[in-house]
Coordinates of C-alpha atoms and ligand atoms in Angstrom, one line a residue:
X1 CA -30.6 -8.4 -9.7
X2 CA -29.1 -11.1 -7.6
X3 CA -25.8 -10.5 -5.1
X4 CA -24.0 -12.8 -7.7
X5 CA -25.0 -10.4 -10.8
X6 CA -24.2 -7.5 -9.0
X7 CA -20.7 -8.5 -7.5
X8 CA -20.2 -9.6 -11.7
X9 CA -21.5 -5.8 -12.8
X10 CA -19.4 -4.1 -10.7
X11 CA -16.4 -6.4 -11.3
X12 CA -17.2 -5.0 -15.2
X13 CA -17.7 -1.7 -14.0
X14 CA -14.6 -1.3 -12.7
X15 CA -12.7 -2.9 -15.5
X16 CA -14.3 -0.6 -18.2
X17 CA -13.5 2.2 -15.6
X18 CA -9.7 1.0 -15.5
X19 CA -9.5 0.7 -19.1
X20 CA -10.9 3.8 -20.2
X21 CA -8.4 5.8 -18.1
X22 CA -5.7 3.4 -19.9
X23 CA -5.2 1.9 -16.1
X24 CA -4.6 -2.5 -15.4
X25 CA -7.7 -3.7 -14.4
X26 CA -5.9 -6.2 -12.4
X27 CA -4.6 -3.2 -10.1
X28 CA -7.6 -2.3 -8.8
X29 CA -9.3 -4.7 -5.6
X30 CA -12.7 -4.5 -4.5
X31 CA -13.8 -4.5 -1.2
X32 CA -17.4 -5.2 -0.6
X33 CA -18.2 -3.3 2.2
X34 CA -20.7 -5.6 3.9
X35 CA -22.3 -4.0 7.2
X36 CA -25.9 -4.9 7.7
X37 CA -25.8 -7.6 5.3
X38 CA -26.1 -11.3 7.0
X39 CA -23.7 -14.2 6.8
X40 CA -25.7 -15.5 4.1
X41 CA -25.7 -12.8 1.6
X42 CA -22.0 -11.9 2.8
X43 CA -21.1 -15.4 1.8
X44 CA -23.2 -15.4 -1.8
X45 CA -21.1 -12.6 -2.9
X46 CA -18.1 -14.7 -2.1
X47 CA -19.1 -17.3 -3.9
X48 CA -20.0 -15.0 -6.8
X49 CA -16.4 -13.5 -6.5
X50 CA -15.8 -11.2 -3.9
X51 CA -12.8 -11.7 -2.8
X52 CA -12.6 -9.0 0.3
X53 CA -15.2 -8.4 2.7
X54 CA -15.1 -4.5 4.3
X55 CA -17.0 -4.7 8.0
X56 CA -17.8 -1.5 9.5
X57 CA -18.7 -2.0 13.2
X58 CA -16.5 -4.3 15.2
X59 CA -19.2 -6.1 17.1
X60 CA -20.9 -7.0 13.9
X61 CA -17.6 -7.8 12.1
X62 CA -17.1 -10.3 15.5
X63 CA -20.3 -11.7 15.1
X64 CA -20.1 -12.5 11.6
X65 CA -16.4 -13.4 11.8
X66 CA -17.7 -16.5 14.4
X67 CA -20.6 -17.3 11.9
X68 CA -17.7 -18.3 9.3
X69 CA -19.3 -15.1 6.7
X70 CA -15.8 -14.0 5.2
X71 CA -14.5 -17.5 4.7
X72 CA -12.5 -17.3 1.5
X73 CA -12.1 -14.0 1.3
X74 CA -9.8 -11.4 2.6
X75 CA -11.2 -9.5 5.7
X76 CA -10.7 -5.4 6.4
X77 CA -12.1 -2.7 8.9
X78 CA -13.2 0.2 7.1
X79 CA -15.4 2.1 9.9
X80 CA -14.5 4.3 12.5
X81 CA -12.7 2.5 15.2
X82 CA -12.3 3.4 18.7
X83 CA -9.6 2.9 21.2
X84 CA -11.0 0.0 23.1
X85 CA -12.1 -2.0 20.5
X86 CA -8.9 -2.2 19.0
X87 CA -8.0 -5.7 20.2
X88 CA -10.8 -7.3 18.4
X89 CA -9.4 -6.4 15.2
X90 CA -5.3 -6.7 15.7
X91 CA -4.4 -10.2 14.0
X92 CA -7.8 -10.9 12.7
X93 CA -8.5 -8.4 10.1
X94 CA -5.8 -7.9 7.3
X95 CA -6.1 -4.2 7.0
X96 CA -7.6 -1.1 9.1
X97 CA -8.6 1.7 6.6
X98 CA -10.0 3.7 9.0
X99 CA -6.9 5.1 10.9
X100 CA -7.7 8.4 12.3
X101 CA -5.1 9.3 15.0
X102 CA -1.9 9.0 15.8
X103 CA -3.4 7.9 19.5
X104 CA -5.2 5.1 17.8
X105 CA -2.3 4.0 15.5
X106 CA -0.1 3.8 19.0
X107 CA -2.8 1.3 20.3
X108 CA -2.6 -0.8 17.0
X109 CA 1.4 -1.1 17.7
X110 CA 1.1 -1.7 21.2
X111 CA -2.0 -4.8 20.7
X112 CA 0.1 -5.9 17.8
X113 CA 3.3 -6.0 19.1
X114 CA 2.0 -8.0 22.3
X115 CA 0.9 -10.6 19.2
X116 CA 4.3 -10.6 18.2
X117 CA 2.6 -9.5 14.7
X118 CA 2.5 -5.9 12.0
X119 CA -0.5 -4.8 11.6
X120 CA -1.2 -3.1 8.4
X121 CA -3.2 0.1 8.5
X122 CA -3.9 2.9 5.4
X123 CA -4.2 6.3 7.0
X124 CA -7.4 8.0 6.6
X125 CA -7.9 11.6 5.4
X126 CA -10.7 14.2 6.0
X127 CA -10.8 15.3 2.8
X128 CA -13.9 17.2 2.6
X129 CA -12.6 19.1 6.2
X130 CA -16.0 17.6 7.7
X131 CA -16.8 18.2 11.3
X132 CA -18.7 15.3 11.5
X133 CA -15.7 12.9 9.9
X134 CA -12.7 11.4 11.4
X135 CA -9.6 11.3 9.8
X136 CA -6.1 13.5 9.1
X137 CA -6.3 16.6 7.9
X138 CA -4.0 16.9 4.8
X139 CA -1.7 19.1 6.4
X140 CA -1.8 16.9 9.8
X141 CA -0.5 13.6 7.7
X142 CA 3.4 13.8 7.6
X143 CA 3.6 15.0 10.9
X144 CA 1.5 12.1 12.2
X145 CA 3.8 10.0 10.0
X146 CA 6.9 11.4 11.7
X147 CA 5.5 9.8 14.7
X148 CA 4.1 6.2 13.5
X149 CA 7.4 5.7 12.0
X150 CA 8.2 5.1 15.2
X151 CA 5.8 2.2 15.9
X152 CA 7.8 -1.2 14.1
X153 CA 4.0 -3.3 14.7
X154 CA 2.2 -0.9 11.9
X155 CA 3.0 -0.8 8.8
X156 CA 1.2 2.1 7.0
X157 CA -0.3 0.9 3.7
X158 CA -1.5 3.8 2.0
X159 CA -4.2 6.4 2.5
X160 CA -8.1 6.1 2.7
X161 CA -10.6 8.9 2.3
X162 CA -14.7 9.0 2.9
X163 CA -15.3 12.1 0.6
X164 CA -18.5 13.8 1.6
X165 CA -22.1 12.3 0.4
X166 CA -22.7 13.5 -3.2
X167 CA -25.3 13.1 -5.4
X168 CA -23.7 13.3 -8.5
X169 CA -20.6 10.8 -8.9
X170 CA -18.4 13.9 -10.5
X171 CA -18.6 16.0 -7.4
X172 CA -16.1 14.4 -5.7
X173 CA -13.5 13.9 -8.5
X174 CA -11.4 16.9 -7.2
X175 CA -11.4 15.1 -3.6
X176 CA -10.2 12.4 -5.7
X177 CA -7.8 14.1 -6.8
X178 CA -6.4 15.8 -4.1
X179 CA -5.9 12.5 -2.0
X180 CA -4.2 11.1 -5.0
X181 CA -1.8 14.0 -5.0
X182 CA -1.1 13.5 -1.2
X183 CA -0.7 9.7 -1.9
X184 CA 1.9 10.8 -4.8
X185 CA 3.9 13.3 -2.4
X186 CA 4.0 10.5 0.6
X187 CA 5.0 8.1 -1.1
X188 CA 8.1 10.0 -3.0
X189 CA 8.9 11.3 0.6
X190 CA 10.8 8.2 1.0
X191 CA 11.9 9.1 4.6
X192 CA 9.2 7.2 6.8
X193 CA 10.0 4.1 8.3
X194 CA 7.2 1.6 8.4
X195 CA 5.4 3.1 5.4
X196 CA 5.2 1.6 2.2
X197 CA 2.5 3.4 0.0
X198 CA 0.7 1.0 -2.2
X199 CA -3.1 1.4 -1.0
X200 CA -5.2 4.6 -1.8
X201 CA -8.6 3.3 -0.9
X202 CA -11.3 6.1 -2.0
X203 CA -14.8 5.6 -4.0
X204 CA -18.0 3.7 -3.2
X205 CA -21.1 2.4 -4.9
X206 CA -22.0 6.3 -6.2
X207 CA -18.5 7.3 -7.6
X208 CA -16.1 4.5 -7.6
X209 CA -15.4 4.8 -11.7
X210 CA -14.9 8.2 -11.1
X211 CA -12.1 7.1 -8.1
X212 CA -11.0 4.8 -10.4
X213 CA -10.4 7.3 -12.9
X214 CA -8.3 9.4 -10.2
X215 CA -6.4 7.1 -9.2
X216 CA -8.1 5.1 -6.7
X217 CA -6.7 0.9 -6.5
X218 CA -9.3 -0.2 -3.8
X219 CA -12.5 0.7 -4.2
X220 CA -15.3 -0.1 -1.4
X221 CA -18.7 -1.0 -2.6
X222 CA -21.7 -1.8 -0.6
X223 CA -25.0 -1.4 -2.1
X224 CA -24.0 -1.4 -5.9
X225 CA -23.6 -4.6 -4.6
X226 CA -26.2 -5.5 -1.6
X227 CA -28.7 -3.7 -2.6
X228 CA -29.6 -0.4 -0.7
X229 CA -29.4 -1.1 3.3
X230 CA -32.5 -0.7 5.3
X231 CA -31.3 1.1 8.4
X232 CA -35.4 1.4 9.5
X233 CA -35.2 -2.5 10.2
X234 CA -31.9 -2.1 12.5
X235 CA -32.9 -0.2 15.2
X236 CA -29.9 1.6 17.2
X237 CA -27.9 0.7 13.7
X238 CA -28.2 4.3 12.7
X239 CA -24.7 5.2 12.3
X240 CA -23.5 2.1 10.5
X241 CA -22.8 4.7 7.6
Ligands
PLP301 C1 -20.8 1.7 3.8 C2 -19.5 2.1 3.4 C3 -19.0 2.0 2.1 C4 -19.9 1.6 0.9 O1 -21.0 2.5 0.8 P1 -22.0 2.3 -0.4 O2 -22.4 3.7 -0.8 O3 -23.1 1.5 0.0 O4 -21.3 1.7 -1.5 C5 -17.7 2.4 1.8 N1 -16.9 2.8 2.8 C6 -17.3 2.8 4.1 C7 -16.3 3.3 5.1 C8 -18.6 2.5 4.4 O5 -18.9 2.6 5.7

């Protein structure tokens, strides 16, 4: 299967997975998440209608961003960010999913605020409670909301979540679930300035129908669409994950 068929399966995938849970197709955006894969095959599953790229690693997202790989497509950051690499991403990505601290958030206002711009960010959640994960703890999220409301150059989006690795797409459906739930309560908690929930950003290539089918509008798929990565062949490219 070619990048083209693949970007055209899982466009159908994810319609029959809206449908069948009586859900708009049309609601639903995919974001190809596109670390490790070359302008070239970034910019064939463009042309085979991807319409937003997902970049994990800031360096690479730079890299590719100067080799024109995202050109006609919407750009996002969906890996784990760190302080100082903030201001390569401020103004020329249209949405950080990875947002893990109220610390970083404040550096997102400050870099876009010097731009004179609003960042939009999505929130994202430790669902699973994993050591090894960034991200809010549920409970942690309206108090960290409290405190962005604060910054007027971030606008929070929605939520994100990275559920742990499964190996059977329904194992995660009560992650789903629960960030779905938190996305619900948020957003009737009308009381934050500078957050408009419309983005809950959960599923990848192993579970995204099953997202879908909890409630999930973004969906970020890699090698349903690339093919499975070869982290042997990138040396020091270990935690791309
Ligand atoms: C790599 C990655 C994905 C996609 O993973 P696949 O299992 O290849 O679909 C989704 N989200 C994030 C944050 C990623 O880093």
């Amino acid at each position: 299967m070619s990048i083209a068929d693949n970007v055209l399966q899982v466009k159908k995938n994810i319609e029959a997975a809206a449908l069948a849970c009586g859900r708009n197709p049309g609601d639903i955006i995919l974001v190809g998440a596109t670390k490790m894969n070359d302008a070239a095959r970034v910019r064939e599953a463009i042309a085979a209608g991807l319409e937003y790229c997902g970049e994990n690693r800031v360096q690479e997202l730079v890299e590719k961003n100067g080799q024109g790989a995202y050109e006609g497509s919407h750009l996002h950051f969906i890996g784990h960010l760190q302080k100082n690499k903030v201001k390569f991403l401020v103004g020329t990505v249209e949405l950080i999913h990875s947002v893990h601290s109220v610390e970083l958030a404040a550096e997102i206002n400050k870099r876009a605020a010097a731009l004179g711009i609003v960042q939009d960010i999505l929130l994202e959640v430790n669902i699973g409670g994993e050591e090894a994960k960034s991200g809010f703890a549920p409970e942690e999220l309206k108090n960290a909301l409290k405190e962005i409301a604060h910054m007027s150059s971030i606008r929070v989006c929605g939520l994100m979540a990275i559920p742990p690795v499964c190996s059977n797409s329904e194992e995660n459906r009560h992650y789903f679930s629960q960030m779905r739930q938190l996305y619900i309560d948020i957003e009737k908690d009308k009381k934050y300035n500078n957050v408009i929930m419309g983005i809950l950003s959960m599923g990848m290539s192993a579970d995204y129908e099953v997202a879908i089918s909890e409630g999930a509008n973004m969906v970020r798929v890699g090698t349903g669409i690339f093919g499975a990565r070869d982290y042997g062949a990138a040396a020091g490219n270990a935690d791309a994950r």
